[in-house]
Short mmCIF file of C-alpha atoms in Angstrom, two decimals:
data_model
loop_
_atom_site.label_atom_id
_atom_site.label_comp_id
_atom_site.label_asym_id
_atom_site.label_seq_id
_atom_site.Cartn_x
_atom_site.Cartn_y
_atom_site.Cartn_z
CA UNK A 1 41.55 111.99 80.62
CA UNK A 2 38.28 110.23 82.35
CA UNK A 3 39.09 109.82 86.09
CA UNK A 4 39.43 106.16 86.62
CA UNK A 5 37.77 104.86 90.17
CA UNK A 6 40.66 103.31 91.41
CA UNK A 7 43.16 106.11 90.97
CA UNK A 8 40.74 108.27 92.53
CA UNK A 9 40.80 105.13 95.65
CA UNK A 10 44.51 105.24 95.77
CA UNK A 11 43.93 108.78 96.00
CA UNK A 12 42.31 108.49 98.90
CA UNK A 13 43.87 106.04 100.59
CA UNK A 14 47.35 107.72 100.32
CA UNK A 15 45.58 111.52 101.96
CA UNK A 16 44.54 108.93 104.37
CA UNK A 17 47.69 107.75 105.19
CA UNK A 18 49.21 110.80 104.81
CA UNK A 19 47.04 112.42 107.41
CA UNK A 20 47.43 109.54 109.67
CA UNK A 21 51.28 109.21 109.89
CA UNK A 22 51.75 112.92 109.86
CA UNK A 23 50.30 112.98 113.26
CA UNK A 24 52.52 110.28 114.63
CA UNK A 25 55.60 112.11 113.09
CA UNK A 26 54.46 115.26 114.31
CA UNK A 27 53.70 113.46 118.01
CA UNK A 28 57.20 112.15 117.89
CA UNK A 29 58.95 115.39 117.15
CA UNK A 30 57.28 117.68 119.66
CA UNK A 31 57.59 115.02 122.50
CA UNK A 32 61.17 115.16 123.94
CA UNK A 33 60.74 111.98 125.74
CA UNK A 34 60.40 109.93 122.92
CA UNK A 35 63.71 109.78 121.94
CA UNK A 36 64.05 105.67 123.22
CA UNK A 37 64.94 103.39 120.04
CA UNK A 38 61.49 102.26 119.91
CA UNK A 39 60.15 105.65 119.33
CA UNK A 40 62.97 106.27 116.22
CA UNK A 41 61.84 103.09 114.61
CA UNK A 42 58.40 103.45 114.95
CA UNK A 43 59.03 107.52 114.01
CA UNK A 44 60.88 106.09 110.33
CA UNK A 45 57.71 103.60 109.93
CA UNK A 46 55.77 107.13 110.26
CA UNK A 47 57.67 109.25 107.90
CA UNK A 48 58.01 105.55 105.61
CA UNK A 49 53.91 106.11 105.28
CA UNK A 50 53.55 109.77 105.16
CA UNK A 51 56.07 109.82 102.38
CA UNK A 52 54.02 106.46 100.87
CA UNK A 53 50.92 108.69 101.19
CA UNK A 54 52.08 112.29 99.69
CA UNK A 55 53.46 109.75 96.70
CA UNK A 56 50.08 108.29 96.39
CA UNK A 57 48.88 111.94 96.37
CA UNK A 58 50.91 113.38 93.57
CA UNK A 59 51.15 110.33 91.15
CA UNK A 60 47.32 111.10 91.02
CA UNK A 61 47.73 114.98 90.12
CA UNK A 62 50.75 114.62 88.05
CA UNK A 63 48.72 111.80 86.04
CA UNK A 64 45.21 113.75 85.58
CA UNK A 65 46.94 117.28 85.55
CA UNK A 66 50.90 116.72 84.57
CA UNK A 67 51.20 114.36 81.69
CA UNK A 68 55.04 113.60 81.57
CA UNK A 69 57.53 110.62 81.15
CA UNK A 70 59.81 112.41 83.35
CA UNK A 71 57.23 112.94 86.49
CA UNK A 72 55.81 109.78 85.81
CA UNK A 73 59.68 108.09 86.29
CA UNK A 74 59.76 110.50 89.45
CA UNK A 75 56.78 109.62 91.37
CA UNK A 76 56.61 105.89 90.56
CA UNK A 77 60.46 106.12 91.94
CA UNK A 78 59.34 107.87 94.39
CA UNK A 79 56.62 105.65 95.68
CA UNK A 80 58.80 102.45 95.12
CA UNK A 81 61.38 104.50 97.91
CA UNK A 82 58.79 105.71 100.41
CA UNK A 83 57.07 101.77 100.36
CA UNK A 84 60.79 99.69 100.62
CA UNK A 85 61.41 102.24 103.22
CA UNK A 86 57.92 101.35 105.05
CA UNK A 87 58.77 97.71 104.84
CA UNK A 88 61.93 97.42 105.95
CA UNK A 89 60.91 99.88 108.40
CA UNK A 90 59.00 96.63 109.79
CA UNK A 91 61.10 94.54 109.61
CA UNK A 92 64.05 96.73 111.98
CA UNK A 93 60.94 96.97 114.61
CA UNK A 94 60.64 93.27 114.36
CA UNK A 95 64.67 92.66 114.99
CA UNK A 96 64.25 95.24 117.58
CA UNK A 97 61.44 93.38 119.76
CA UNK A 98 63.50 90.41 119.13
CA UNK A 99 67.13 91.72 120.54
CA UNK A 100 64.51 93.36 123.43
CA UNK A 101 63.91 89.76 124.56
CA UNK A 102 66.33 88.03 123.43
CA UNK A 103 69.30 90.57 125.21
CA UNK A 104 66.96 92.20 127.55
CA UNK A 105 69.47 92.63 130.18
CA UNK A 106 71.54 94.90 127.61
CA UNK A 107 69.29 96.14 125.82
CA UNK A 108 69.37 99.51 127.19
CA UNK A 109 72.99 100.47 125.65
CA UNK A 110 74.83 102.55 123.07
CA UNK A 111 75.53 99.07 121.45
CA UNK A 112 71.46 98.87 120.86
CA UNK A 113 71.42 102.66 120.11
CA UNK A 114 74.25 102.19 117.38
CA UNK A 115 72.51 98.58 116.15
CA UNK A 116 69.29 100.35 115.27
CA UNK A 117 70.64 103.71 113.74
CA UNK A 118 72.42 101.45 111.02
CA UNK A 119 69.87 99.12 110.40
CA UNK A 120 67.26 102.40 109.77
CA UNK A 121 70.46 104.33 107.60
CA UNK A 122 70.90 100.66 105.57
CA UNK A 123 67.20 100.38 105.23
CA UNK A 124 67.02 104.22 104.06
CA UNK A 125 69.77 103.67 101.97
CA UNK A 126 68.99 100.52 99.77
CA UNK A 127 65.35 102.12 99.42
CA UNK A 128 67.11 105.33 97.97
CA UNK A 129 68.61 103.03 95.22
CA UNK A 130 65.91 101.19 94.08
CA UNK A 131 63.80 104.17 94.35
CA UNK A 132 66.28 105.70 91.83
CA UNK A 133 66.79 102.19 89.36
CA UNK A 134 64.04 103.74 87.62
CA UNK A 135 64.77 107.22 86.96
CA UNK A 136 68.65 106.03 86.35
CA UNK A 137 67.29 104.14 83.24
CA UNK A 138 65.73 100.82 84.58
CA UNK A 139 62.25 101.68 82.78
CA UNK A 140 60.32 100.28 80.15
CA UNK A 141 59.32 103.80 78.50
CA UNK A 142 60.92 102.86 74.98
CA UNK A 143 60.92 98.86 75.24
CA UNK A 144 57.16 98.15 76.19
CA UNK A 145 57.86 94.60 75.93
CA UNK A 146 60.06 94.41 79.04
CA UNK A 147 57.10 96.56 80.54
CA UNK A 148 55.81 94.56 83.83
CA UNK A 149 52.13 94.90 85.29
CA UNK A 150 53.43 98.15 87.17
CA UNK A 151 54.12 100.73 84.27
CA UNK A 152 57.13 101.88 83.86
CA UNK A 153 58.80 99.41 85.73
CA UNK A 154 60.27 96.76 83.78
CA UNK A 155 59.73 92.89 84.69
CA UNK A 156 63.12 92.33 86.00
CA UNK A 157 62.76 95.41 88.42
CA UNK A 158 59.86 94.21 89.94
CA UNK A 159 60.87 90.82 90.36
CA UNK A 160 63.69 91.88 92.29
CA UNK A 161 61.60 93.84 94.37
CA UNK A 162 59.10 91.12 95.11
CA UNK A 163 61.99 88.66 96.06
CA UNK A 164 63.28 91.68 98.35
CA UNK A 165 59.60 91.47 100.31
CA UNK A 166 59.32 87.64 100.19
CA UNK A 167 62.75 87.47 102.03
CA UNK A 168 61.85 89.98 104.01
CA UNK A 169 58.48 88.43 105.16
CA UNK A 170 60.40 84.74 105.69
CA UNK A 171 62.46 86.74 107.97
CA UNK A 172 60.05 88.50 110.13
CA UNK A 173 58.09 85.28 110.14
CA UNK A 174 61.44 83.43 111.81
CA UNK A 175 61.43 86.49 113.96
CA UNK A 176 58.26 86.37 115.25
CA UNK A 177 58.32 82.74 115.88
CA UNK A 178 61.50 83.28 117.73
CA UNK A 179 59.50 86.14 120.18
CA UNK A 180 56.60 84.04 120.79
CA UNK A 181 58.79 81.31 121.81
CA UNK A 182 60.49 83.48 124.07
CA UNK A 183 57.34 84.80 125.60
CA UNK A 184 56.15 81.28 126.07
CA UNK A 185 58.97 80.49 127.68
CA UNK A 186 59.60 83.54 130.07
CA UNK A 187 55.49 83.13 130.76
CA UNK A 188 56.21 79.44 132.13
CA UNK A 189 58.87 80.45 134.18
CA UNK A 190 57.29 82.30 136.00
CA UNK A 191 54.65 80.18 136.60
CA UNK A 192 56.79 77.70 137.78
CA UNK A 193 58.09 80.14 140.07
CA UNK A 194 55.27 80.47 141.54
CA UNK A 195 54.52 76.72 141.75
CA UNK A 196 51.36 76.69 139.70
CA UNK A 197 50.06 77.62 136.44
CA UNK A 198 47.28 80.13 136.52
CA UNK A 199 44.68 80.85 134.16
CA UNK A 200 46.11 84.27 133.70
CA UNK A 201 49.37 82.86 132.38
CA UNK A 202 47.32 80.94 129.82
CA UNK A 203 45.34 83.99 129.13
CA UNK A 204 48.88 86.33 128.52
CA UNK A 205 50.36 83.99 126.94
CA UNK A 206 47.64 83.74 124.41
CA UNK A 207 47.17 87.34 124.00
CA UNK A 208 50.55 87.67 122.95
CA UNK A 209 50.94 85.11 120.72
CA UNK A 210 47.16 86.49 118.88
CA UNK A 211 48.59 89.93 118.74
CA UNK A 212 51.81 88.61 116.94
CA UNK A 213 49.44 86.69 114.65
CA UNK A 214 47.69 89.59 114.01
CA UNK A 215 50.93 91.68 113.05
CA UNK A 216 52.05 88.94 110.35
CA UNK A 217 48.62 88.23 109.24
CA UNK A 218 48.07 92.04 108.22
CA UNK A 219 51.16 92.67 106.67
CA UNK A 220 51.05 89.55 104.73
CA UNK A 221 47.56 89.76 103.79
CA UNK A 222 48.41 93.25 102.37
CA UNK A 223 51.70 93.19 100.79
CA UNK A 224 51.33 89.05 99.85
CA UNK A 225 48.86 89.18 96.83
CA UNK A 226 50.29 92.18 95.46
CA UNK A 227 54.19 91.22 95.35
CA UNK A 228 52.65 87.29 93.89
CA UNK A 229 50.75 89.02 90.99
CA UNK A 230 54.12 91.57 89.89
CA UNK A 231 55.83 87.70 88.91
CA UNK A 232 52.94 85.88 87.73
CA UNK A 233 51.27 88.64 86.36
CA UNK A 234 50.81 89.50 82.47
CA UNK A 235 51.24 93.49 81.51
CA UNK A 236 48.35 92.24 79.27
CA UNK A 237 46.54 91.71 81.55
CA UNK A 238 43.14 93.95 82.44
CA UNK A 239 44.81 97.03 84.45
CA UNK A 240 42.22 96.17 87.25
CA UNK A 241 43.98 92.94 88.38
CA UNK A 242 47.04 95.23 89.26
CA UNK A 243 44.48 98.11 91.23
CA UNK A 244 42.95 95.05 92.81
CA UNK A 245 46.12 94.07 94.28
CA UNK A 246 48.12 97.05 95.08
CA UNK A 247 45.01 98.96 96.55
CA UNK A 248 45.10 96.45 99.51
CA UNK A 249 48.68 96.71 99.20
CA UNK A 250 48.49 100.73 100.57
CA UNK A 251 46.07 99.43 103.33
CA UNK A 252 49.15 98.35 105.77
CA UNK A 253 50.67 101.92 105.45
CA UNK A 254 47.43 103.02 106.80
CA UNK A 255 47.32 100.01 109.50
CA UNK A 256 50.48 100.55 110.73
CA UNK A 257 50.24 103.79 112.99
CA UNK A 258 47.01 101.87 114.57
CA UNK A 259 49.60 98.82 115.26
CA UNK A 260 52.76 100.44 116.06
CA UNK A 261 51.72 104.04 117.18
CA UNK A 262 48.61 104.96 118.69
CA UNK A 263 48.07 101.77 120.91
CA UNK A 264 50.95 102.96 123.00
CA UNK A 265 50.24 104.71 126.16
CA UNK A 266 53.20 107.65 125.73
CA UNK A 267 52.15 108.32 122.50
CA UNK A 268 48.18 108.62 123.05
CA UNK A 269 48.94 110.70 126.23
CA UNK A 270 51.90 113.07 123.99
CA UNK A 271 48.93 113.39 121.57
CA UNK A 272 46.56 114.43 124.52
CA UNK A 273 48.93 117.32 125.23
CA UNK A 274 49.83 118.36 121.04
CA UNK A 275 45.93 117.95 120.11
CA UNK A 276 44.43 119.31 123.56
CA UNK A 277 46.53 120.15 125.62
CA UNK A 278 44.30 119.20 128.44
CA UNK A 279 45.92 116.22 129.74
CA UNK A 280 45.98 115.95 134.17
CA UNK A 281 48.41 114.54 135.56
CA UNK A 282 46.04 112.30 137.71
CA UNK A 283 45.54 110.49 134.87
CA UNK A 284 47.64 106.96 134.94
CA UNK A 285 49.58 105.70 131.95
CA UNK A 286 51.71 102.95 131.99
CA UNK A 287 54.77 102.66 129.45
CA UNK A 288 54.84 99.45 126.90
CA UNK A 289 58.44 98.42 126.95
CA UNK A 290 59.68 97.55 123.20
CA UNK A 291 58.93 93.50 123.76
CA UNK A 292 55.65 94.66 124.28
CA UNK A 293 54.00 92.72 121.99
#
C-alpha cells in the first residue's frame, strides 16, 4: 500500500517518544538514589510513553509490512494499554503532589510508599483490561457498523474510554486547584510571618500557579480534541479528521519527560554521570521536593 503522510508522522512521533522516555527509564534504573515515590511515578509515566512510542512504532510496520486482523487487534490493544497507562500515570503524580502538600508532615512514610504502589498497580491493571477488550472480542472486524472513528474499536469502546479521560481530567483539574490553593496559602503565611508582603512572594506565587497552568493546559490541549471527536465523530468521516486529532494527541507522551523528568535537578545531574560521566562534584544541584510544582 501507498505510505500515507500521517502514519509515516505518527511514525515519527512515537521513535520520538520512544527515544525520549527510554532515557528517563534508563536514568531511573541505573541511579540508585532515585528510588523516592516521586521518582517511581515519574519512572511508570516513562515506561507509560516508551511503551506508547514502540506501539506507535510497530502499528506502522505491521500495517505497511504485516497485513493481519490479528496484529492489527494486538497493536491497537496494545497502544490503547501503553496510553491509559500514560494517563493515569498523570493523574497518580497529580494525587501525589497533592498528599505532598496537603500531608507534608507525613508524607515521608510507608503509608505514602504503600498509597502510591497501589494507585500505579490499579492504574497498570485497569489499562491491562481495556488494552485487552479488544483482542477479547470488543472489535468491529465483522460488524463495521458498530466500527467508531478509531478502527477496530467499536463506538461503545471508545466512548467508554473518552468518559475514562474526561473524568480523569475533571479530577486532576480539582487537584490542581486544590495545590495552587495550598501554595497560595502556605506563600501568605509566610509573608505574614515576616510582617510584610514582598514582591518575591507575588513573584513565587505566580510562578507556581503559571507552571500548574501550563501542566493542565498541555495535557488538555493534547488529549481534549482527540477524546471530543471519538463521541462526536462519524467513522464516515474523512480518515484525516481522526490523524488530525490523535497526532496532537501523541504530542503529551513526548511533552511529558520535558515536564516531569528532565527539569529536575537529580535527574539532569544522574544523566550527566550515565551520558558523560563527567559530572564534578563542585557542581551545585539542589533537589525539587515532590510539591515542587
Amino acid at each position: 500500500a501507498a505510505l500515507n503522510p500521517w502514519d509515516v508522522m505518527l511514525c515519527v512521533s512515537g521513535t520520538a517518544i520512544a527515544c525520549e522516555n527510554a532515557l528517563v527509564v534508563a536514568i531511573i534504573c541505573y541511579s540508585p538514589a532515585l528510588r523516592t515515590p516521586m521518582f517511581v511515578l515519574v519512572g511508570s509515566l516513562a515506561t507509560a510513553d516508551l511503551l506508547a512510542g514502540l506501539g506507535l512504532i510497530l502499528n506502522f510496520v505491521f500495517q505497511y509490512v504485516i497485513r493481519s486482523e490479528t496484529v492489527s487487534l494486538l497493536t491497537v490493544g496494545f497502544l490503547v494499554a501503553s496510553f491509559t497507562a500514560s494517563v493515569s500515570s498523570l493523574l497518580a503524580i497529580t494525587v501525589d503532589r497533592y498528599l505532598s502538600l496537603y500531608n507534608a508532615l507525613t508524607y515521608y512514610s510507608e503509608r505514602t510508599v504503600l498509597c502510591i504502589h497501589t494507585m500505579l498497580a490499579g492504574a497498570w491493571g485497569v489499562s491491562l483490561c481495556l488494552g485487552l477488550l479488544p483482542v477479547l472480542g470488543w472489535n468491529c472486524l465483522h460488524d463495521h457498523t458498530a466500527c467508531s472513528v478509531v478502527r477496530p474499536l467499536t463506538k461503545s469502546n471508545v466512548t467508554l474510554l473518552s468518559a475514562s479521560f474526561f473524568l480523569i481530567f475533571l479530577i486532576m483539574l480539582h487537584l490542581y486547584i486544590e495545590i495552587c490553593k495550598i501554595v497560595c496559602r502556605h506563600a501568605h503565611q509566610i509573608a505574614l510571618q515576616q510582617h510584610f508582603l514582598t514582591a518575591s512572594h507575588y513573584v513565587t506565587t505566580k510562578k507556581g500557579v503559571s507552571t500548574l497552568a501550563i501542566i493542565l493546559g498541555t495535557f488538555g490541549a493534547s488529549w481534549l480534541p482527540f477524546a471530543i471527536y471519538c463521541v462526536v465523530g462519524d467513522p464516515d468521516y474523512p480518515s484525516v479528521y481522526t490523524y488530525a486529532t490523535l497526532l496532537p494527541a501523541t504530542y503529551n507522551s513526548m511533552i511529558n519527560p520535558i515536564i516531569y523528568a528532565y527539569r529536575n535537578q537529580e535527574i539532569q545531574r544522574s544523566m550527566w554521570v550515565l551520558l558523560c560521566g563527567c559530572f564534578q562534584a563542585k557542581v551545585s544541584f539542589r533537589s525539587r521536593s515532590p510539591s515542587d510544582v
